[in-house]
Amino acid sequence: MDSYRSYGDAELVDLLKSGDEAAFSQIYKRHWHPLYHHAIKMVKDEDEATDVVQEVFTALWSKSEHIKLNSSLSYYLHSCVRNYVLNLFNREKIRTNYLDNLQHTLNKGSSFTDETLMRKELSTIIEYQISLLPEKMRKVFELSRNSHLSHKEISMELAISEETVKKQIYNALKILRLKLTSLFSVVLTLFFYLFFHF
């Protein structure tokens, strides 16, 4: 392990592409702090910056065999952090715009009588959050929600136990509730009733 300290980034990347965990560990140790400081300058929050860097390294490992560097590893990783943060900012902009529109509707004294419109707006945001679920969990959830398959049918379709199906659906709903709470706060209960009425 100590021998990896003497390797340059290019050598470590070559080893990483072959699934070398020690190479990944050395890259992590070498670049974590610079990336963290880069992230915190952008997001101004320690926990958020930590999450950003962790996501970047998770992606680096999961996609290691497909990495193609046109510049230094440091530049590549800093670009990944910047792009991830920009995506966060875009999501925040979407959230803010949605809440502004919702507040405007409430200020006008409108009630939620136009259920079709509300479903359409809500559906767009929920579908986006569903797309962010882990692949296996998302597949189970969509088979239950979109294809209306029973736990047993999903179990047979994906060759997993019914208990796993139940757990994946439970976890998916838990994740979605947590994420959507920050988006909809007070109106969350009503929206879940309208959209997730199993």
Short mmCIF file of C-alpha atoms in Angstrom, two decimals:
data_model
loop_
_atom_site.label_atom_id
_atom_site.label_comp_id
_atom_site.label_asym_id
_atom_site.label_seq_id
_atom_site.Cartn_x
_atom_site.Cartn_y
_atom_site.Cartn_z
CA MET A 1 0.00 0.00 0.00
CA ASP A 2 2.80 2.43 0.90
CA SER A 3 4.36 1.90 -2.51
CA TYR A 4 1.32 3.55 -4.11
CA ARG A 5 2.33 6.88 -2.60
CA SER A 6 5.19 7.11 -5.07
CA TYR A 7 2.92 6.59 -8.08
CA GLY A 8 1.87 9.52 -10.19
CA ASP A 9 -1.82 10.20 -10.87
CA ALA A 10 -1.59 8.76 -14.39
CA GLU A 11 -0.22 5.47 -13.03
CA LEU A 12 -2.91 5.35 -10.36
CA VAL A 13 -5.64 5.93 -12.95
CA ASP A 14 -4.32 3.06 -15.08
CA LEU A 15 -4.46 0.79 -12.02
CA LEU A 16 -7.89 2.12 -11.10
CA LYS A 17 -9.26 1.15 -14.51
CA SER A 18 -8.44 -2.46 -13.71
CA GLY A 19 -10.34 -2.26 -10.42
CA ASP A 20 -7.35 -1.72 -8.13
CA GLU A 21 -8.83 -0.69 -4.77
CA ALA A 22 -5.47 0.39 -3.37
CA ALA A 23 -5.04 2.80 -6.28
CA PHE A 24 -8.50 4.22 -5.62
CA SER A 25 -7.67 4.60 -1.93
CA GLN A 26 -4.50 6.51 -2.77
CA ILE A 27 -6.37 8.81 -5.16
CA TYR A 28 -8.97 9.40 -2.46
CA LYS A 29 -6.35 10.29 0.16
CA ARG A 30 -4.45 12.51 -2.26
CA HIS A 31 -7.36 14.50 -3.64
CA TRP A 32 -10.10 14.50 -0.99
CA HIS A 33 -9.06 17.65 0.87
CA PRO A 34 -8.41 19.82 -2.23
CA LEU A 35 -11.78 18.76 -3.65
CA TYR A 36 -13.52 19.42 -0.33
CA HIS A 37 -12.09 22.95 -0.19
CA HIS A 38 -13.16 23.49 -3.81
CA ALA A 39 -16.68 22.30 -3.02
CA ILE A 40 -17.10 24.32 0.17
CA LYS A 41 -16.16 27.53 -1.65
CA MET A 42 -19.11 26.88 -3.95
CA VAL A 43 -21.78 25.52 -1.61
CA LYS A 44 -20.76 27.36 1.62
CA ASP A 45 -21.81 24.38 3.72
CA GLU A 46 -19.52 21.73 5.24
CA ASP A 47 -21.99 18.83 5.16
CA GLU A 48 -23.07 19.64 1.62
CA ALA A 49 -19.45 19.91 0.48
CA THR A 50 -18.67 16.52 2.05
CA ASP A 51 -21.65 14.95 0.27
CA VAL A 52 -20.55 16.43 -3.05
CA VAL A 53 -17.02 15.04 -2.75
CA GLN A 54 -18.31 11.63 -1.66
CA GLU A 55 -20.62 11.51 -4.68
CA VAL A 56 -17.74 12.39 -7.00
CA PHE A 57 -15.54 9.62 -5.60
CA THR A 58 -18.42 7.13 -5.69
CA ALA A 59 -18.91 7.92 -9.37
CA LEU A 60 -15.15 7.70 -9.96
CA TRP A 61 -15.05 4.16 -8.58
CA SER A 62 -18.24 2.91 -10.23
CA LYS A 63 -17.20 4.24 -13.64
CA SER A 64 -13.47 3.69 -13.25
CA GLU A 65 -13.05 1.37 -16.23
CA HIS A 66 -14.53 4.00 -18.56
CA ILE A 67 -12.47 6.99 -17.41
CA LYS A 68 -10.83 8.96 -20.21
CA LEU A 69 -8.62 11.82 -19.10
CA ASN A 70 -7.88 14.65 -21.50
CA SER A 71 -6.05 16.55 -18.78
CA SER A 72 -4.70 15.93 -15.28
CA LEU A 73 -6.63 13.84 -12.77
CA SER A 74 -6.81 16.86 -10.48
CA TYR A 75 -8.44 18.98 -13.19
CA TYR A 76 -10.83 16.13 -14.03
CA LEU A 77 -11.93 15.70 -10.40
CA HIS A 78 -12.29 19.44 -9.82
CA SER A 79 -14.46 19.61 -12.96
CA CYS A 80 -16.61 16.78 -11.60
CA VAL A 81 -17.11 18.68 -8.35
CA ARG A 82 -17.99 21.87 -10.20
CA ASN A 83 -20.48 20.08 -12.47
CA TYR A 84 -22.09 18.27 -9.55
CA VAL A 85 -22.51 21.54 -7.64
CA LEU A 86 -23.97 23.26 -10.70
CA ASN A 87 -26.50 20.43 -10.97
CA LEU A 88 -27.39 21.02 -7.31
CA PHE A 89 -27.90 24.71 -8.03
CA ASN A 90 -30.14 23.86 -10.98
CA ARG A 91 -32.26 21.56 -8.81
CA GLU A 92 -32.53 24.31 -6.20
CA LYS A 93 -33.65 26.73 -8.91
CA ILE A 94 -36.33 24.27 -10.02
CA ARG A 95 -37.46 23.84 -6.41
CA THR A 96 -37.55 27.60 -5.82
CA ASN A 97 -39.50 28.26 -9.01
CA TYR A 98 -42.02 25.59 -8.15
CA LEU A 99 -42.55 26.91 -4.63
CA ASP A 100 -42.85 30.46 -5.95
CA ASN A 101 -45.55 29.34 -8.38
CA LEU A 102 -47.32 27.42 -5.65
CA GLN A 103 -47.21 30.43 -3.33
CA HIS A 104 -48.62 32.60 -6.11
CA THR A 105 -51.51 30.18 -6.52
CA LEU A 106 -52.19 30.19 -2.78
CA ASN A 107 -52.01 34.00 -2.61
CA LYS A 108 -54.66 34.22 -5.32
CA GLY A 109 -56.92 32.24 -3.05
CA SER A 110 -57.13 29.34 -5.46
CA SER A 111 -58.10 26.00 -4.04
CA PHE A 112 -56.80 22.70 -5.33
CA THR A 113 -59.87 22.18 -7.48
CA ASP A 114 -57.93 21.70 -10.69
CA GLU A 115 -56.64 18.28 -9.71
CA THR A 116 -55.43 17.50 -13.23
CA LEU A 117 -53.10 20.50 -13.29
CA MET A 118 -51.78 19.80 -9.82
CA ARG A 119 -51.17 16.16 -10.68
CA LYS A 120 -49.25 17.18 -13.81
CA GLU A 121 -46.98 19.61 -11.94
CA LEU A 122 -46.40 17.19 -9.10
CA SER A 123 -45.84 14.27 -11.45
CA THR A 124 -42.95 16.03 -13.19
CA ILE A 125 -41.04 16.56 -9.95
CA ILE A 126 -41.84 13.15 -8.51
CA GLU A 127 -40.80 11.35 -11.69
CA TYR A 128 -37.47 13.15 -11.51
CA GLN A 129 -36.97 12.04 -7.91
CA ILE A 130 -37.91 8.47 -8.83
CA SER A 131 -35.29 8.50 -11.58
CA LEU A 132 -32.64 9.20 -8.91
CA LEU A 133 -33.46 6.05 -6.93
CA PRO A 134 -30.93 3.18 -7.05
CA GLU A 135 -31.57 1.14 -10.20
CA LYS A 136 -32.84 -2.04 -8.52
CA MET A 137 -35.09 -0.10 -6.15
CA ARG A 138 -36.42 2.06 -8.98
CA LYS A 139 -37.25 -0.99 -11.10
CA VAL A 140 -39.18 -2.64 -8.25
CA PHE A 141 -41.00 0.59 -7.45
CA GLU A 142 -42.00 1.25 -11.06
CA LEU A 143 -43.26 -2.31 -11.57
CA SER A 144 -45.47 -1.82 -8.53
CA ARG A 145 -46.59 1.72 -9.31
CA ASN A 146 -46.74 1.81 -13.11
CA SER A 147 -47.34 -1.81 -14.07
CA HIS A 148 -49.49 -2.51 -10.99
CA LEU A 149 -47.81 -5.86 -10.38
CA SER A 150 -48.25 -7.63 -7.07
CA HIS A 151 -45.30 -8.33 -4.80
CA LYS A 152 -45.38 -11.93 -5.93
CA GLU A 153 -45.40 -10.99 -9.62
CA ILE A 154 -42.49 -8.59 -9.15
CA SER A 155 -40.65 -11.29 -7.23
CA MET A 156 -41.03 -13.67 -10.17
CA GLU A 157 -40.22 -10.99 -12.77
CA LEU A 158 -36.94 -9.97 -11.12
CA ALA A 159 -36.05 -13.31 -9.51
CA ILE A 160 -35.93 -11.87 -6.00
CA SER A 161 -37.84 -12.73 -2.83
CA GLU A 162 -41.17 -11.13 -1.97
CA GLU A 163 -39.58 -9.84 1.23
CA THR A 164 -36.97 -8.01 -0.86
CA VAL A 165 -39.74 -6.54 -3.01
CA LYS A 166 -41.57 -5.25 0.09
CA LYS A 167 -38.36 -3.81 1.51
CA GLN A 168 -37.42 -2.06 -1.74
CA ILE A 169 -40.87 -0.46 -2.08
CA TYR A 170 -40.81 0.61 1.57
CA ASN A 171 -37.34 2.13 1.19
CA ALA A 172 -38.32 3.87 -2.06
CA LEU A 173 -41.31 5.51 -0.42
CA LYS A 174 -39.19 6.49 2.57
CA ILE A 175 -36.57 8.12 0.35
CA LEU A 176 -39.19 9.94 -1.72
CA ARG A 177 -41.00 11.25 1.35
CA LEU A 178 -37.75 12.59 2.79
CA LYS A 179 -36.75 14.29 -0.46
CA LEU A 180 -40.17 15.69 -1.22
CA THR A 181 -40.61 17.02 2.30
CA SER A 182 -37.97 19.65 1.56
CA LEU A 183 -39.83 20.55 -1.62
CA PHE A 184 -43.44 20.64 -0.55
CA SER A 185 -43.52 20.81 3.26
CA VAL A 186 -47.12 21.54 4.24
CA VAL A 187 -48.77 20.27 1.05
CA LEU A 188 -46.83 16.99 1.01
CA THR A 189 -49.57 14.95 2.69
CA LEU A 190 -52.20 16.03 0.17
CA PHE A 191 -49.92 15.38 -2.81
CA PHE A 192 -48.96 11.93 -1.62
CA TYR A 193 -52.62 11.05 -1.21
CA LEU A 194 -53.39 12.19 -4.77
CA PHE A 195 -50.39 10.59 -6.46
CA PHE A 196 -49.45 7.54 -4.40
CA HIS A 197 -52.91 6.25 -3.70
CA PHE A 198 -52.21 2.52 -3.95
#
